[in-house]
Coordinates of C-alpha atoms in Angstrom, one line a residue:
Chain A
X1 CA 0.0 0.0 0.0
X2 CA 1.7 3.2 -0.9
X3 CA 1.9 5.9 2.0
X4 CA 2.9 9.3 1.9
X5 CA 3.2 10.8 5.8
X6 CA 4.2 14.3 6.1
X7 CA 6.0 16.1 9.4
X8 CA 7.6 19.3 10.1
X9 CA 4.8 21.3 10.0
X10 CA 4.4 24.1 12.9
X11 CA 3.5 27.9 13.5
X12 CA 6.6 30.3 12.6
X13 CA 6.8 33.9 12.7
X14 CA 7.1 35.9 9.4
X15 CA 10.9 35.5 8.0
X16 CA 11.2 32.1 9.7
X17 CA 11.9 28.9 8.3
X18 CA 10.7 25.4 8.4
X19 CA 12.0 21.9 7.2
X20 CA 9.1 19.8 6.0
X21 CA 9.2 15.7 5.5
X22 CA 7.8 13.1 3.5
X23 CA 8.4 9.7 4.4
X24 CA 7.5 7.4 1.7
X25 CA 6.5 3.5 1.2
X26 CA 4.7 0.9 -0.5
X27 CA 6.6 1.9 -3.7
X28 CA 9.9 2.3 -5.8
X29 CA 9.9 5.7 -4.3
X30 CA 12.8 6.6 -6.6
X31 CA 11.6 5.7 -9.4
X32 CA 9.2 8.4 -9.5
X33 CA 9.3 11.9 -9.5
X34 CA 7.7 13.4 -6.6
X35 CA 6.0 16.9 -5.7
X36 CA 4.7 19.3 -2.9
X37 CA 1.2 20.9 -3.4
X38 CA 0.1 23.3 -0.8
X39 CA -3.6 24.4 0.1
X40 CA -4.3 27.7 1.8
X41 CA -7.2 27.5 4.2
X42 CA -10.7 27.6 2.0
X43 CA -8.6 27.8 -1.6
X44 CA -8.0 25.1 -4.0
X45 CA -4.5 23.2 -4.0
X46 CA -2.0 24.9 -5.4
X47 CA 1.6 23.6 -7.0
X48 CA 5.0 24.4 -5.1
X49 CA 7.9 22.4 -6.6
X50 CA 8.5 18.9 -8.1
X51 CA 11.7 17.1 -8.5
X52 CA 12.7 14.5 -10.7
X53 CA 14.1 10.8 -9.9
X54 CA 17.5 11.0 -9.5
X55 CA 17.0 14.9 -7.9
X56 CA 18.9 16.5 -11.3
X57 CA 15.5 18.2 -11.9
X58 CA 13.8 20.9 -9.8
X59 CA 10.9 23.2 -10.6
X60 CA 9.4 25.5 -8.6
X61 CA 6.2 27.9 -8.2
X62 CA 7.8 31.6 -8.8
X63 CA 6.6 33.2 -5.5
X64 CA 8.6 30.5 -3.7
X65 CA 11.9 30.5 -5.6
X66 CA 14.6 31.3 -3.9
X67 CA 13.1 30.5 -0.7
X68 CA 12.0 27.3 -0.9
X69 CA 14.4 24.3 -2.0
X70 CA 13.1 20.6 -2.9
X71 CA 15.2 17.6 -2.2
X72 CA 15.6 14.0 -1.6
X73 CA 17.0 11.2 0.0
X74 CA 16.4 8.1 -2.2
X75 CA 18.5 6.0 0.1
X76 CA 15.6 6.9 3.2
X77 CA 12.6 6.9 0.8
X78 CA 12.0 10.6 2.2
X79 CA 11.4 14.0 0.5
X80 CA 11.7 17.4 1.6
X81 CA 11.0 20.9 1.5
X82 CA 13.1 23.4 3.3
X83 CA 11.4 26.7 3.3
X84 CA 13.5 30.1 4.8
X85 CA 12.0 33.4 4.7
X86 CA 8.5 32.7 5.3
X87 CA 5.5 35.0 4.5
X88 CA 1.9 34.9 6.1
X89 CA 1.0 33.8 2.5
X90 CA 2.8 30.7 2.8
X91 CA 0.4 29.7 5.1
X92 CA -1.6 26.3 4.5
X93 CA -1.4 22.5 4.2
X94 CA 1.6 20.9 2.9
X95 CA 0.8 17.8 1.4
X96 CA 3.6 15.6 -0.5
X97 CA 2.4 14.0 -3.7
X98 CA 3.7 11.3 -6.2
X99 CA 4.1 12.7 -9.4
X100 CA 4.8 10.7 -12.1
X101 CA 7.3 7.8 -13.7
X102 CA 7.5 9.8 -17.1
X103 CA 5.1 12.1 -19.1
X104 CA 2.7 14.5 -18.1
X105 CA 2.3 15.0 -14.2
X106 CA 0.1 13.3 -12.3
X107 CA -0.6 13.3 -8.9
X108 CA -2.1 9.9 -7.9
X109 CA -1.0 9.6 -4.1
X110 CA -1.2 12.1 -1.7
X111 CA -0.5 12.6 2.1
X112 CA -2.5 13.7 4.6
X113 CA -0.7 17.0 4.9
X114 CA 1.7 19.0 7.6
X115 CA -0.1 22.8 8.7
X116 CA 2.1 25.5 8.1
X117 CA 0.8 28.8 9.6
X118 CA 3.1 32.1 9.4
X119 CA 2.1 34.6 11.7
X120 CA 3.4 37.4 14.3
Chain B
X1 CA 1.2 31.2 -16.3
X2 CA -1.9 29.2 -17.7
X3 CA -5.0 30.1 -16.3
X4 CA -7.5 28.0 -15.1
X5 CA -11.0 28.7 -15.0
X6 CA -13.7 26.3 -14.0
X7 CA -17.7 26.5 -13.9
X8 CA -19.7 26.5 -12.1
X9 CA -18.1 27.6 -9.0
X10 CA -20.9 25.4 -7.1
X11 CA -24.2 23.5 -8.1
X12 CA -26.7 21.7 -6.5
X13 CA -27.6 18.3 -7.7
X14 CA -30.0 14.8 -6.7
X15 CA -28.8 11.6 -5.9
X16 CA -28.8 10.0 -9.9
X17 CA -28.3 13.4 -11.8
X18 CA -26.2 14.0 -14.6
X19 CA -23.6 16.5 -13.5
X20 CA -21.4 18.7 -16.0
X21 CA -18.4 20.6 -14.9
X22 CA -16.0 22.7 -17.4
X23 CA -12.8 24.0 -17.1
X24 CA -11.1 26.3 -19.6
X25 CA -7.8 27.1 -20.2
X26 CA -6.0 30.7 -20.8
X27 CA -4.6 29.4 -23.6
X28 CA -4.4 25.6 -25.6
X29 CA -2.4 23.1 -23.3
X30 CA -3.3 20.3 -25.6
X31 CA -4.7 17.1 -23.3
X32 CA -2.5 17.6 -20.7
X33 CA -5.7 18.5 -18.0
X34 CA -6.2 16.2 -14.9
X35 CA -9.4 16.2 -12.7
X36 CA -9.4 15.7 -8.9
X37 CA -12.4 15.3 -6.5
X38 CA -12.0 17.0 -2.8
X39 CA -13.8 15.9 0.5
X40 CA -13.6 17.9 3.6
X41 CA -10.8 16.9 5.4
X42 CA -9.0 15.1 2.9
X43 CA -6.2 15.2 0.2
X44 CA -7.3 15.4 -3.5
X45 CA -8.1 12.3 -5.3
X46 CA -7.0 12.0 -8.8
X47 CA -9.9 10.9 -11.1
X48 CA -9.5 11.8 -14.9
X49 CA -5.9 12.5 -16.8
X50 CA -4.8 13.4 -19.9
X51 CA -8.3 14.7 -20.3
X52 CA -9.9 11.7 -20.8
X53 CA -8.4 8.4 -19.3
X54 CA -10.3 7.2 -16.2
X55 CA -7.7 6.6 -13.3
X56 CA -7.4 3.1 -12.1
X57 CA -10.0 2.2 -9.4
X58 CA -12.1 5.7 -10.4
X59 CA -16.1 4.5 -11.3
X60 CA -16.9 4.4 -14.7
X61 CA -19.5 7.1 -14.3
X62 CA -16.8 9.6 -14.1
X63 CA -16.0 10.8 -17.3
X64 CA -13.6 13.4 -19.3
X65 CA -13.7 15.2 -22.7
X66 CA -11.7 17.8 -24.3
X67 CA -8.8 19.4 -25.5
X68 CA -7.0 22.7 -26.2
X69 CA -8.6 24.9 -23.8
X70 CA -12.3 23.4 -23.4
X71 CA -12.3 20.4 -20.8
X72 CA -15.8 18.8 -19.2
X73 CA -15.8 16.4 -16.2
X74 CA -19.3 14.3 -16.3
X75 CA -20.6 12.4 -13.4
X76 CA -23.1 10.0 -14.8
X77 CA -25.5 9.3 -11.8
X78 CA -24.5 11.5 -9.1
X79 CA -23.8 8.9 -6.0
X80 CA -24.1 10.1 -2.3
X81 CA -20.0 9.7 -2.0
X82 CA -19.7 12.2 -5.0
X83 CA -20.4 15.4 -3.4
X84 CA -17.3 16.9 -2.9
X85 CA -15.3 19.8 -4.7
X86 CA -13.7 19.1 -7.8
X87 CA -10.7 20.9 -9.3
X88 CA -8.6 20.7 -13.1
X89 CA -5.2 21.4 -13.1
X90 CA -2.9 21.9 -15.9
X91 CA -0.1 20.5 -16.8
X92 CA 1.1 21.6 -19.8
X93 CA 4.1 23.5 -18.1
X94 CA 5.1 25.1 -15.4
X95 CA 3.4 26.6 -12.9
X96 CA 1.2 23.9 -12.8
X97 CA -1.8 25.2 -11.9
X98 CA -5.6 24.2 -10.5
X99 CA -8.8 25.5 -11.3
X100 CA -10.7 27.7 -8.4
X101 CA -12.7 24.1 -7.9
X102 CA -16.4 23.2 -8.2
X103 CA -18.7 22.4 -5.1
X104 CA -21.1 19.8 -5.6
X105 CA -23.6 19.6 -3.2
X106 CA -27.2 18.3 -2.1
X107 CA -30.5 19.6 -3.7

């Protein structure tokens, strides 16, 4: 059964940062690309950054570049997102995602999420 | 960035009703459009992709059309577990983005 179990989330004050964890199993985890997706309280989900297999591929939403990095630890079937200079608009539900193997993205696994609220 | 706009933003429906959700896309991205469904509380559940190929596991009564910037998501006799907030998202390229969602709920 593939699981996706999130951790790291917490309540920071504006400029702060935050190490968020995805601890993977119940699949090749690296043989697939993998993804965060974030969801703001009452909005729809909304894209962050996605990194390929091997990690020699990153892509990231523009208001988080530079701020935010994706990684991976194939070897501990674990992703992360470390996130420095936070804004109250990064605030919302981190959720890790398994993207795809090749082609077009999709996001067929999900976690249940880690809250990340951003506030003085 | 592609923009993503779905309607309606909510509908009412009965328990066997046909329901008929678009999405539209700033500009053509192809097939490269994925449907989700949304419960409270939970992560997004991936039903359609590519437009139009029913995810493994996903009820044949969901169904997707469409291409280039005109995308429908049918439910073919609404069940009580489909009411729920459904989304398209883009991915065509970077930013991959979602639609503002569709709330489904009881008549």
């Amino acid at each position: 059964e593939v699981q996706l179990v999130e951790s790291g989330g917490g309540f920071v004050q504006p400029g702060g940062s935050l190490r968020l964890s995805c601890a993977a199993s119940g699949f090749t985890f690296s043989g697939y690309w993998m993804a965060w997706v974030r969801q703001a309280p009452g909005k729809g989900p909304e894209w962050v950054a996605n990194i390929k297999q091997d990690g020699s591929e990153k892509y990231y939403l523009d208001s988080v570049k530079g701020r935010f990095t994706i990684s991976r630890d194939n070897a501990k079937h674990s992703l992360y997102l470390e996130m420095n200079s936070l804004r109250a608009e990064d605030t919302a539900l981190y959720y890790c995602a398994r993207d795809k193997v090749m082609g077009p993205t999709v996001f067929d696994y999900w976690g249940q999420g880690t809250l990340v609220t951003v506030s003085s | 960035d592609i923009q993503m706009t779905q309607s309606p933003s909510s509908l009412s429906a009965s328990v066997g009703d046909r329901v008929t959700i678009t999405c539209r896309a700033s500009q053509s991205i192809s097939n490269y459009l994925n449907w989700y469904q949304q419960k409270p509380g939970k992560a997004p559940k991936i039903l359609i992709y590519a437009a139009s190929s029913l995810q493994s596991g996903v009820p044949s009564r969901f169904s997707g059309s469409g291409s280039g910037t005109d995308f429908t998501l049918t439910i073919n006799s609404l069940q009580p577990g489909d009411f729920a907030t459904y989304y398209c998202q883009q991915t065509d390229r970077a930013p991959l983005t979602f639609g503002g969602g569709t709330r489904v709920e009881i008549k």
